[in-house]
Amino acid sequence: MAIPIGDIEFGLNSFGDVATDGGRVMSDAETLRLLVDEAQLAESVGLDVFSVGEHYREGMVDSATPVILAAAAQATSTINLGTSVTVLSTQDPVRLYQQFATVDGLSGGRAQLVLGRASAIESFPLFGYDIAEYEQIFDEKLDLFLRLMREDRVTWSGQYRAPLENARLHPRMPEGGIPAWMGIGGSPDSVVRAARNGLPLMMAIIGGRPERFAGHAELYLRALSQFGRPELPIGQHSLGFIADTDEEAKNVHWKYWQPVVTALSEERGFYAPTHERYETEVRTGALYVGSPETVAQKIAGIVRANHLSRFDLKYDVLHLPRDAREHSIRLFGERVAPRVRELLDEDPGEWHLTGRTPEEIVKGGKAVHA
């Protein structure tokens, strides 16, 4: 069965990484204001979505994401505003509903979010949650949040917050709620959870060959069908940086990417990055780094391979200069996005269901190359 490739949206993702300016490390406050400026810039160059993450560590200023998005809402008029991840496990679904109903109202209906379980766990001790109950907490809070979005009044009880009796929250979201995606990092259980709950799928692909997630896309489409739901969008979030030439992009990005990933490798126990591995990630992996033509060709290929309706570029990295961030955003909106659409018009490709079983698609809980 061939499934046609549809139109694609392009988004920018920030984790609130502190920037530099003229060699000076910007303050947290300056970086927050820079994010609002970059949302304006993203809109001006024709991008579809500007998203901010949720982190609680040194060097990132995105811990109060709805506040940032509310400021961006006042500085923009057309671009959609969302989250690259909302750590639902350590959020109160009632408060989250109220915050994003407020952002949606202030923005004139442009709010959205990606719900995730978090790849980092700093928020669990910060807000008093037990990481051992990771799965149960997320499932309960997802159930409540979706009911609050989809129902007018909610009566509910659970283990991790006070019960609700005929609750109707204010300000109100539009009927049915706002667009909410399920963010996954590779777990097949999360893919099925997204389908069961009728949520579009956002695949965070930050390393290795991104085509291996085609199996997850297939699992998702099959699960949607089994649950009696229509086909829903599939998106991809990946890291990248764009400059005028391939060499300039790689040289600048490596300088700031390498120390961040080295620190993460020590924290999480994986290999320290080498320049050879970096070159491999840029060439065939999940780093979208290069000139506009190089990045456009790579994105067009993964849109076809993973049956994408949306591609989000995580454009900032700790201490990346603000002028480099700005130029990368401009190139992404003005040259990469139009070129990808042109390439897909020339060759939209066809995405085929393979007929494999879920067990064949996903082995050992990991995505398998299509």
Short mmCIF file of C-alpha atoms in Angstrom, two decimals:
data_model
loop_
_atom_site.label_atom_id
_atom_site.label_comp_id
_atom_site.label_asym_id
_atom_site.label_seq_id
_atom_site.Cartn_x
_atom_site.Cartn_y
_atom_site.Cartn_z
CA MET A 1 0.00 0.00 0.00
CA ALA A 2 1.47 3.34 -1.06
CA ILE A 3 0.71 6.37 1.08
CA PRO A 4 1.22 9.78 -0.57
CA ILE A 5 3.56 12.31 0.99
CA GLY A 6 1.58 15.40 1.95
CA ASP A 7 2.52 19.00 2.59
CA ILE A 8 5.11 19.65 5.28
CA GLU A 9 5.44 22.20 8.08
CA PHE A 10 8.74 23.58 9.28
CA GLY A 11 9.42 24.49 12.87
CA LEU A 12 12.21 25.80 15.07
CA ASN A 13 12.91 24.28 18.47
CA SER A 14 14.85 25.97 21.26
CA PHE A 15 15.90 24.50 24.59
CA GLY A 16 16.64 27.98 25.89
CA ASP A 17 20.39 27.50 25.52
CA VAL A 18 22.24 30.57 26.76
CA ALA A 19 23.82 32.42 23.85
CA THR A 20 26.95 34.54 23.50
CA ASP A 21 27.28 37.98 21.95
CA GLY A 22 30.66 39.27 20.81
CA GLY A 23 32.38 36.60 22.91
CA ARG A 24 30.41 37.54 26.04
CA VAL A 25 28.08 35.02 27.65
CA MET A 26 24.63 36.56 27.69
CA SER A 27 22.66 36.62 30.92
CA ASP A 28 19.61 34.44 31.45
CA ALA A 29 17.39 37.51 31.10
CA GLU A 30 19.07 38.53 27.83
CA THR A 31 18.65 35.02 26.44
CA LEU A 32 14.95 35.03 27.32
CA ARG A 33 14.49 38.26 25.39
CA LEU A 34 16.54 36.80 22.54
CA LEU A 35 14.07 33.90 22.29
CA VAL A 36 11.22 36.35 21.74
CA ASP A 37 13.28 38.12 19.06
CA GLU A 38 13.95 34.76 17.41
CA ALA A 39 10.25 33.91 17.40
CA GLN A 40 9.67 37.17 15.52
CA LEU A 41 12.47 36.32 13.12
CA ALA A 42 11.09 32.82 12.53
CA GLU A 43 7.73 34.36 11.61
CA SER A 44 9.32 36.93 9.31
CA VAL A 45 11.16 34.25 7.29
CA GLY A 46 8.02 32.17 6.80
CA LEU A 47 8.43 29.31 9.27
CA ASP A 48 5.31 27.59 10.57
CA VAL A 49 6.07 26.88 14.24
CA PHE A 50 8.33 28.24 16.99
CA SER A 51 8.70 25.94 19.99
CA VAL A 52 10.48 26.09 23.33
CA GLY A 53 11.43 23.11 25.50
CA GLU A 54 11.29 22.54 29.26
CA HIS A 55 14.53 21.95 31.15
CA TYR A 56 15.86 22.51 34.65
CA ARG A 57 19.62 22.65 34.30
CA GLU A 58 22.50 25.09 34.08
CA GLY A 59 22.73 26.89 30.75
CA MET A 60 19.05 26.58 29.81
CA VAL A 61 16.38 29.19 30.51
CA ASP A 62 13.24 27.37 29.34
CA SER A 63 11.84 26.23 32.70
CA ALA A 64 8.75 28.49 32.44
CA THR A 65 7.83 27.79 28.84
CA PRO A 66 4.25 29.16 28.82
CA VAL A 67 5.56 32.54 30.02
CA ILE A 68 8.04 32.67 27.13
CA LEU A 69 5.34 31.69 24.66
CA ALA A 70 2.97 34.34 26.04
CA ALA A 71 5.65 36.98 25.45
CA ALA A 72 6.24 35.61 21.95
CA ALA A 73 2.50 35.73 21.30
CA GLN A 74 2.53 39.48 21.81
CA ALA A 75 5.52 39.92 19.52
CA THR A 76 4.13 37.84 16.62
CA SER A 77 0.87 37.50 14.75
CA THR A 78 0.82 34.39 12.54
CA ILE A 79 3.39 31.77 13.59
CA ASN A 80 2.22 28.86 15.72
CA LEU A 81 3.76 28.76 19.20
CA GLY A 82 4.39 25.53 21.05
CA THR A 83 6.66 23.35 23.09
CA SER A 84 9.39 21.05 21.85
CA VAL A 85 8.60 19.06 24.98
CA THR A 86 6.31 19.53 27.94
CA VAL A 87 7.31 17.22 30.79
CA LEU A 88 3.78 16.13 31.61
CA SER A 89 4.93 13.71 34.33
CA THR A 90 5.91 16.55 36.66
CA GLN A 91 3.26 19.05 35.63
CA ASP A 92 -0.19 19.46 37.16
CA PRO A 93 -2.59 18.83 34.24
CA VAL A 94 -5.07 21.38 35.60
CA ARG A 95 -2.46 24.11 35.77
CA LEU A 96 -1.06 23.09 32.40
CA TYR A 97 -4.49 23.40 30.82
CA GLN A 98 -4.93 26.88 32.32
CA GLN A 99 -1.48 28.03 31.18
CA PHE A 100 -1.93 26.90 27.59
CA ALA A 101 -5.52 28.08 27.39
CA THR A 102 -4.09 31.47 28.35
CA VAL A 103 -1.33 31.31 25.72
CA ASP A 104 -3.88 30.21 23.14
CA GLY A 105 -6.17 33.10 23.97
CA LEU A 106 -3.37 35.67 23.94
CA SER A 107 -2.02 34.36 20.64
CA GLY A 108 -5.37 34.20 18.87
CA GLY A 109 -5.46 30.40 18.66
CA ARG A 110 -1.81 29.69 17.84
CA ALA A 111 -0.80 27.56 20.86
CA GLN A 112 0.18 23.89 20.70
CA LEU A 113 2.39 21.50 22.64
CA VAL A 114 4.35 18.26 22.53
CA LEU A 115 3.72 16.02 25.53
CA GLY A 116 6.61 13.87 26.71
CA ARG A 117 7.95 11.82 29.59
CA ALA A 118 11.37 13.56 29.60
CA SER A 119 14.80 12.21 28.72
CA ALA A 120 16.32 14.09 31.69
CA ILE A 121 14.98 13.64 35.22
CA GLU A 122 15.86 16.90 37.00
CA SER A 123 12.20 17.85 37.34
CA PHE A 124 11.32 14.71 39.34
CA PRO A 125 13.21 15.57 42.56
CA LEU A 126 12.59 19.29 41.99
CA PHE A 127 8.83 18.81 42.15
CA GLY A 128 8.78 15.85 44.52
CA TYR A 129 8.02 12.91 42.23
CA ASP A 130 9.46 9.40 42.41
CA ILE A 131 11.25 8.39 39.22
CA ALA A 132 10.36 4.76 40.01
CA GLU A 133 6.73 5.67 39.19
CA TYR A 134 7.69 7.20 35.85
CA GLU A 135 5.21 5.23 33.71
CA GLN A 136 2.22 5.35 36.06
CA ILE A 137 2.55 9.10 36.63
CA PHE A 138 2.65 9.88 32.94
CA ASP A 139 -0.29 7.68 32.01
CA GLU A 140 -2.48 9.15 34.75
CA LYS A 141 -1.61 12.74 33.92
CA LEU A 142 -2.04 12.19 30.20
CA ASP A 143 -5.51 10.79 30.80
CA LEU A 144 -6.52 13.80 32.89
CA PHE A 145 -5.01 16.40 30.56
CA LEU A 146 -6.72 14.96 27.49
CA ARG A 147 -10.03 14.76 29.30
CA LEU A 148 -9.71 18.40 30.35
CA MET A 149 -9.06 19.39 26.73
CA ARG A 150 -11.75 17.20 25.19
CA GLU A 151 -14.61 17.43 27.69
CA ASP A 152 -16.58 20.42 28.90
CA ARG A 153 -16.78 19.26 32.53
CA VAL A 154 -14.61 16.64 34.16
CA THR A 155 -15.14 14.38 37.16
CA TRP A 156 -11.97 12.46 37.86
CA SER A 157 -9.88 10.79 40.56
CA GLY A 158 -6.37 9.38 40.58
CA GLN A 159 -3.29 8.74 42.66
CA TYR A 160 -1.09 11.77 42.00
CA ARG A 161 -3.36 14.79 42.51
CA ALA A 162 -6.60 15.78 44.19
CA PRO A 163 -9.85 14.53 42.58
CA LEU A 164 -12.07 16.75 40.43
CA GLU A 165 -15.83 16.97 40.69
CA ASN A 166 -17.66 18.42 37.67
CA ALA A 167 -14.74 20.79 37.05
CA ARG A 168 -14.91 23.35 34.26
CA LEU A 169 -11.66 25.30 33.89
CA HIS A 170 -11.08 28.90 32.79
CA PRO A 171 -9.98 30.41 30.55
CA ARG A 172 -11.47 27.92 28.13
CA MET A 173 -9.60 26.29 25.29
CA PRO A 174 -11.51 25.96 22.01
CA GLU A 175 -13.76 22.91 21.83
CA GLY A 176 -11.61 19.78 21.61
CA GLY A 177 -8.53 21.55 22.97
CA ILE A 178 -5.39 22.77 21.22
CA PRO A 179 -3.06 20.71 18.99
CA ALA A 180 -1.13 18.29 21.19
CA TRP A 181 1.53 15.89 19.91
CA MET A 182 3.06 12.89 21.65
CA GLY A 183 6.84 13.15 21.82
CA ILE A 184 8.80 9.89 21.68
CA GLY A 185 12.48 9.05 21.85
CA GLY A 186 12.30 5.52 20.50
CA SER A 187 9.98 3.51 22.75
CA PRO A 188 7.45 1.44 20.78
CA ASP A 189 5.10 1.61 23.77
CA SER A 190 5.03 5.40 23.40
CA VAL A 191 4.22 5.04 19.69
CA VAL A 192 1.20 2.88 20.50
CA ARG A 193 0.19 5.22 23.33
CA ALA A 194 0.11 8.13 20.88
CA ALA A 195 -2.12 6.18 18.49
CA ARG A 196 -4.43 4.96 21.24
CA ASN A 197 -5.00 8.51 22.43
CA GLY A 198 -5.39 9.98 18.95
CA LEU A 199 -2.33 12.23 19.15
CA PRO A 200 0.03 13.13 16.29
CA LEU A 201 3.51 11.63 16.69
CA MET A 202 6.67 13.70 17.18
CA MET A 203 9.83 11.60 16.92
CA ALA A 204 12.90 13.06 18.64
CA ILE A 205 15.79 11.74 16.54
CA ILE A 206 19.08 13.09 17.83
CA GLY A 207 21.58 10.41 16.83
CA GLY A 208 22.15 7.57 14.40
CA ARG A 209 20.55 7.05 11.03
CA PRO A 210 17.13 8.75 11.16
CA GLU A 211 15.69 6.34 8.57
CA ARG A 212 15.62 3.64 11.24
CA PHE A 213 12.55 5.36 12.66
CA ALA A 214 10.54 4.41 9.58
CA GLY A 215 9.60 1.30 11.51
CA HIS A 216 8.13 3.45 14.27
CA ALA A 217 6.15 5.43 11.69
CA GLU A 218 4.77 2.18 10.32
CA LEU A 219 3.92 0.88 13.79
CA TYR A 220 2.10 4.17 14.48
CA LEU A 221 0.02 4.03 11.29
CA ARG A 222 -0.94 0.43 11.94
CA ALA A 223 -1.91 1.18 15.53
CA LEU A 224 -4.05 4.12 14.40
CA SER A 225 -5.87 1.80 12.03
CA GLN A 226 -6.37 -0.85 14.71
CA PHE A 227 -7.80 1.75 17.09
CA GLY A 228 -10.18 2.95 14.38
CA ARG A 229 -8.56 6.35 14.05
CA PRO A 230 -7.73 8.31 10.88
CA GLU A 231 -4.14 8.86 9.79
CA LEU A 232 -2.52 11.63 11.85
CA PRO A 233 0.64 13.70 11.25
CA ILE A 234 4.12 12.41 11.99
CA GLY A 235 6.85 14.91 12.83
CA GLN A 236 10.59 14.75 13.45
CA HIS A 237 12.70 16.84 15.83
CA SER A 238 16.45 16.88 15.11
CA LEU A 239 19.47 19.05 15.80
CA GLY A 240 21.15 21.18 13.18
CA PHE A 241 22.82 24.37 12.06
CA ILE A 242 22.92 26.12 8.69
CA ALA A 243 25.58 28.42 7.29
CA ASP A 244 26.58 29.63 3.84
CA THR A 245 28.85 26.63 3.16
CA ASP A 246 29.12 23.09 4.47
CA GLU A 247 32.56 23.68 5.95
CA GLU A 248 31.56 26.85 7.74
CA ALA A 249 28.48 25.18 9.21
CA LYS A 250 30.43 22.15 10.45
CA ASN A 251 33.31 24.19 11.86
CA VAL A 252 31.07 26.56 13.81
CA HIS A 253 28.62 23.93 15.02
CA TRP A 254 31.32 21.44 16.11
CA LYS A 255 32.99 24.11 18.25
CA TYR A 256 29.86 24.50 20.41
CA TRP A 257 28.26 21.06 20.01
CA GLN A 258 31.34 19.07 21.07
CA PRO A 259 31.65 20.35 24.68
CA VAL A 260 27.90 19.93 25.28
CA VAL A 261 27.84 16.34 24.06
CA THR A 262 31.09 15.55 25.88
CA ALA A 263 29.46 16.64 29.14
CA LEU A 264 26.36 14.57 28.36
CA SER A 265 28.48 11.52 27.54
CA GLU A 266 30.12 11.72 30.97
CA GLU A 267 26.74 12.16 32.65
CA ARG A 268 24.91 9.39 30.79
CA GLY A 269 27.70 6.94 30.08
CA PHE A 270 27.85 6.91 26.29
CA TYR A 271 30.81 7.48 23.97
CA ALA A 272 32.55 10.84 23.95
CA PRO A 273 32.15 12.57 20.60
CA THR A 274 35.03 12.45 18.16
CA HIS A 275 35.38 14.54 15.04
CA GLU A 276 35.11 11.39 12.93
CA ARG A 277 31.83 10.41 14.56
CA TYR A 278 30.58 13.97 14.16
CA GLU A 279 31.32 13.88 10.43
CA THR A 280 29.40 10.61 10.18
CA GLU A 281 26.40 12.09 11.99
CA VAL A 282 26.42 15.08 9.64
CA ARG A 283 26.79 12.91 6.56
CA THR A 284 24.36 10.06 7.29
CA GLY A 285 23.06 10.58 10.82
CA ALA A 286 20.65 12.88 12.60
CA LEU A 287 22.64 16.14 12.53
CA TYR A 288 21.26 18.51 9.89
CA VAL A 289 24.35 20.67 9.51
CA GLY A 290 25.55 22.30 6.31
CA SER A 291 24.74 24.74 3.55
CA PRO A 292 21.08 25.39 2.63
CA GLU A 293 21.23 22.96 -0.30
CA THR A 294 22.87 20.20 1.74
CA VAL A 295 20.37 20.49 4.58
CA ALA A 296 17.41 20.76 2.20
CA GLN A 297 18.41 17.60 0.33
CA LYS A 298 18.81 15.73 3.61
CA ILE A 299 15.45 16.89 4.99
CA ALA A 300 13.63 16.02 1.76
CA GLY A 301 15.09 12.53 1.94
CA ILE A 302 13.96 11.95 5.52
CA VAL A 303 10.49 13.36 4.82
CA ARG A 304 10.10 10.62 2.22
CA ALA A 305 11.71 7.90 4.37
CA ASN A 306 9.82 8.61 7.60
CA HIS A 307 6.51 9.77 6.10
CA LEU A 308 6.77 13.19 7.76
CA SER A 309 4.25 16.02 7.84
CA ARG A 310 6.51 18.25 9.94
CA PHE A 311 10.23 18.80 10.49
CA ASP A 312 11.50 20.77 13.51
CA LEU A 313 15.11 21.96 13.72
CA LYS A 314 16.64 22.35 17.16
CA TYR A 315 18.74 25.36 16.21
CA ASP A 316 20.42 26.52 19.43
CA VAL A 317 23.30 25.00 21.35
CA LEU A 318 24.98 26.32 24.48
CA HIS A 319 27.03 29.50 23.84
CA LEU A 320 26.40 29.53 20.08
CA PRO A 321 26.78 33.23 19.11
CA ARG A 322 23.54 35.10 18.59
CA ASP A 323 24.54 36.26 15.10
CA ALA A 324 25.19 32.64 14.06
CA ARG A 325 21.79 31.65 15.46
CA GLU A 326 20.13 34.47 13.54
CA HIS A 327 21.81 33.60 10.25
CA SER A 328 20.91 29.93 10.62
CA ILE A 329 17.25 30.80 11.24
CA ARG A 330 17.19 33.09 8.19
CA LEU A 331 18.68 30.43 5.95
CA PHE A 332 16.30 27.78 7.27
CA GLY A 333 13.22 29.89 6.55
CA GLU A 334 14.27 31.70 3.40
CA ARG A 335 16.21 28.99 1.59
CA VAL A 336 15.93 25.54 3.17
CA ALA A 337 12.16 25.29 3.65
CA PRO A 338 11.29 26.53 0.11
CA ARG A 339 13.94 24.24 -1.38
CA VAL A 340 12.59 21.19 0.48
CA ARG A 341 9.10 21.91 -0.80
CA GLU A 342 10.52 22.30 -4.31
CA LEU A 343 12.34 18.96 -4.04
CA LEU A 344 9.20 17.23 -2.79
CA ASP A 345 7.15 18.73 -5.61
CA GLU A 346 9.67 17.33 -8.08
CA ASP A 347 9.79 13.93 -6.40
CA PRO A 348 7.16 13.44 -3.67
CA GLY A 349 8.03 9.79 -3.31
CA GLU A 350 5.75 7.08 -2.02
CA TRP A 351 5.85 5.62 1.46
CA HIS A 352 5.00 1.93 1.58
CA LEU A 353 3.71 -0.19 4.41
CA THR A 354 5.98 -3.23 4.44
CA GLY A 355 3.54 -5.76 5.85
CA ARG A 356 5.90 -6.64 8.70
CA THR A 357 4.57 -7.53 12.14
CA PRO A 358 5.15 -5.15 15.07
CA GLU A 359 7.72 -7.63 16.41
CA GLU A 360 9.61 -7.47 13.10
CA ILE A 361 9.39 -3.69 12.96
CA VAL A 362 10.75 -3.13 16.47
CA LYS A 363 13.39 -5.45 17.93
CA GLY A 364 14.46 -5.15 21.53
CA GLY A 365 12.59 -1.89 22.01
CA LYS A 366 14.67 -0.09 19.38
CA ALA A 367 13.79 1.30 15.99
CA VAL A 368 14.81 -0.86 13.07
CA HIS A 369 15.97 0.44 9.72
CA ALA A 370 13.19 0.34 7.15
#
